[in-house]
Amino acid sequence: MPHRRARDHISLYTRHPADHTVTALSNPDTFVSRHIGPTDADVREMLKTLDMSSLDALIDATVPENIRLRRSLALPASMSEQEALAEFRAMVAPNAVWRSFIGLGYYPTHTPAVIQRNILENPGWYTAYTPYQAEIAQGRLEALLNYQTVVTDLTGLPMASASLLDEATAAAEALQLVHAIGSGRDTFLVADDCHPQTIDVVKARGAARGITVRVVPVGALPLDETVCGVLVQYPNTFGSVEDHRTLADRVHAAGALLVVASDLLALTLLAPPGEWGADVVIGSAQRFGVPMGYGGPHAAFFATKDEHKRHMPGRIIGVSKDANGKMALRMALGTREQHIRREKATSNICTAQVLLAVMSGMYAVWHGPDGLARIARRVHHLAETFAQGARDQGHTVLHDEFFDTVHVRPATSRSIAAIRADADAREMNLRYLANGTLSVAFGEPHTAADVTDLLAALGGTAVASTEGIAEKVDTRFDERFARTSPFLTHPVFNTHHSETEFQRYVRRLESKDLSLVHSMIALGSCTMKLNAAAEMFPVTWPEVGALHPFAPVAQASGYTAMFARLEQALAEITGFHAVSLQPNAGSQGEYAGLLVIRAYHQSRNEGHRNICLIPQSAHGTNPASAVMVGMEVVVVKTDASGNIDVADLKAKATQHAANLAALMVTYPSTHGVFEEAITEITAEVHKHGGQVYLDGANMNAMVGLCRPGDIGGDVCHLNLHKTFCIPHGGGGPGVGPIGVAKHLAPFLPGHAVIATGGEQAIGAVSAAPWGSASILPISLMYIMMMGGDGLTLATKYAILNANYIAKRLEPHYPVLYKGANGTIAHECIVDPRGLKQSSGVEVEDIAKRLMDYGFHAPTVSFPVAGTLMIEPTESESKDEMDRFVEALIAIREEARAIETGLMPHDDNALKHAPHTLEQIVSDSWSHAYSREMAAFPLAWVRGRKFWPAVGRVDNAFGDRNLVCACPPMEMYANA
């Protein structure tokens, strides 16, 4: 039976309130009704509160008529969960999951079932937000501290962050670090035996920053006074383990820094780079329990010396204490980040790979140091056995010292073509190099039977057994390379090895974190909407997770079909000609989009265009990204209404007309308003030869109502982890694809290993050709189940919910900005700054007090210092929004009690928030307010109580006494 178009069974609210029905929202078997929070009855009440006759009347008052899309999105009709899952499985079924021996930084691994079930598939972990509110994120912070400890212990360097996007972008971040430190030095040397995708990404980053990247043999590095740093791979891309001690001495003698790309599993057996001279060590933690996923997502790691910590990219988890002197964890050294330092930030990365870092850290907790070393020794033994078997067949093994990857030159009697044909017949993927050699990389799941099959393919005849070969090989490393230092000695890695104990440990951590399973997270500009279970299911299917990103494309025809369908849907939704899925975060989407603009100008012999106009209200990633591509930021003022000051923009566009490269603009604005002048603004930029980069962070207010490509945008990134339902994961993963107009399509990102992008493609921006491919099913499933009209309806509800909250809060807190008709888009800014003078209450006090009511704070002090930015999304029910509003109103009354003298300025529930269970049940209570007021300020809190794990965290203490690895156990005893 053919699917009905969504509009046939979703009657949108009309201008006639008596006639409206929303049958989809009355039918619990449709996905739209599961995704959208308010009921029909709720909507009627909400519209009455807003004094609006209908939902469409609200939308007409909010979205300027001149930019409206007055037709339905040309997308297939909505599907039920069952229909979508069946169709999706059929789509990806052609993916061929062969045994992978390709290596190149991606390896088969076992995801322990206890980690898959309790973390990867657990919304208590994957629906949390980045841990800015540390008091209700102690579990995730501890898990990330474990990850940092894994990295510092295995690399031999004292400082690590948690985490970065992939190995290649981590190398590019290392390039930026050494360049920032090596003032005046503009050459970065890369050994030619690094992974090709890493070289590709680093070259693109260097070109954008005006840094000369030279790729040369490791034995012929031309060190001179222009060199800021050197990148080597250990073991290298062909598997060879080289002694770089002398190189490290030479690099340091030349005044440069040494960056080493390495492998955590190898470092359980090999001497850590930090012990032989590395200044920075980067890599991927993928093989610590995270599937290859056709490229991602995976957590990258970054470690460095203490003296470089303020140049280090990524979030750093540090140890501090709370107001009661109890150990507490927090994100440290936040002043390095783009939301504070903007164009002077160390990196533009915001969302990273927290969920994957948690998984990899827990993989180390699960196995412990002995278990990890045992896996490593087994992998190494398989490689040595294969190598010896290849030698016995007359082939040449090109390296004496290797860990998991064996580089072979076949005997003249056996051609590469013949070997490949035999390997293909056995469904095995090897790495075949252009020089007639091949390499074979082993991973955790591989077995002796795999070695037997490989040797059969290599020799052309069946091999009876490898047992005899395995018994005679020497698996010991030369003493120059063998690790002698202990690692992961902390009890956390030596305690939780039974499933019972491990599961309880994970659960204890989870119970300390507030996520969407507890209450709404109304973070402005973050779109914390529903992450439906059906959307998540395909992520763990083998045909999605088990493919190597560099497997022959013919084996990934299911992925190819999925990419095409998602790209087409996103192009229709945005109004653009083409889409690239490669950027694996919003920050990388910004970077890629600006690189595309840069390449376009260069193609027209206008490479001198380097001025990027950015409004004052822009997110900090915008100026940080502009600087990353070598542009100069010119700030455009905002007017008293929070809109872009058009006169100032025109003046600056005219002033810089000869060199104008781009305008970066968020729409609707970061102030939560559809600016009426947007088409005038984009036309002005185009008039002076510039391109318009539209930041898609607020796309949840646009889908189906208006399109970036129709309002003058030339390129736009989308945050699939916001608008299109990929869960935030506590700080990642994210996906940031870009859509471009036709004239920019030739410049979409390419890749060194698998051909992608346009005819004049820029260099790769991610390690994998399609970025974090294995989580793209989440967004496509969402689109399939919503259909075009369902997506549009979701946008309308997002706007309705935001306006409802703003209207209810307005008598108690000023709403800072509104559109021309007095409405807002999908988010609003409420302004409590007046309370500081009247009661001493600051925005941080409100944020912490909301925890006592069971809520995560809205976005604090962005884009306006001292304010709260609220975005409820379409997924929240009226009941939940009412509780949130009641909490904020009650907090306002608590402040009023201070104003009127009923409560002292220095001893009140706001100043001492949040309150822990330990405080409430303590024998001692000397506060001017009751324990009940502290813990249960409203009646409904009792049935929904979430207890913060610690009191208010001392941020200054944590930065002054930075510790970013697991502290001694006695400190946990007091936690």
XYZ file of C-alpha atoms in Angstrom, residues 45-52 58-59 61-62 672-673 701 795-810 815 817-819 821-829 870-874 881-882:
51
model
C -4.039 26.641 25.852
C -0.659 27.844 24.651
C -2.141 29.806 21.773
C -4.611 31.363 24.182
C -1.717 32.435 26.421
C -0.057 33.999 23.379
C -3.308 35.621 22.218
C -2.880 33.934 18.846
C 1.985 32.762 15.155
C 4.294 31.591 12.376
C 3.841 36.915 12.802
C 7.300 35.466 13.390
C 16.495 34.411 18.765
C 14.940 36.699 16.156
C 13.541 27.432 13.436
C 9.616 23.693 13.329
C 6.298 25.361 14.066
C 6.094 23.644 17.424
C 9.643 24.661 18.280
C 8.617 28.284 17.686
C 5.353 27.822 19.595
C 7.105 26.327 22.635
C 9.713 29.081 22.763
C 7.107 31.821 22.518
C 5.014 30.171 25.207
C 7.932 30.077 27.647
C 8.895 33.667 26.833
C 5.336 34.878 27.369
C 5.006 33.145 30.708
C 8.370 34.387 31.965
C 8.036 37.956 30.743
C 12.739 39.144 27.441
C 14.920 40.712 22.091
C 11.823 40.206 19.952
C 10.924 40.337 16.298
C 5.645 41.674 15.703
C 6.669 41.009 19.283
C 7.414 37.300 18.839
C 10.626 35.287 18.966
C 12.001 32.418 16.911
C 12.834 29.096 18.557
C 14.729 30.545 21.530
C 14.624 33.585 23.763
C 16.993 35.513 26.014
C 16.257 29.308 26.526
C 15.416 26.851 23.738
C 12.784 24.236 24.613
C 12.570 22.472 21.183
C 9.419 20.917 19.788
C 7.657 23.557 30.183
C 5.248 24.654 32.901
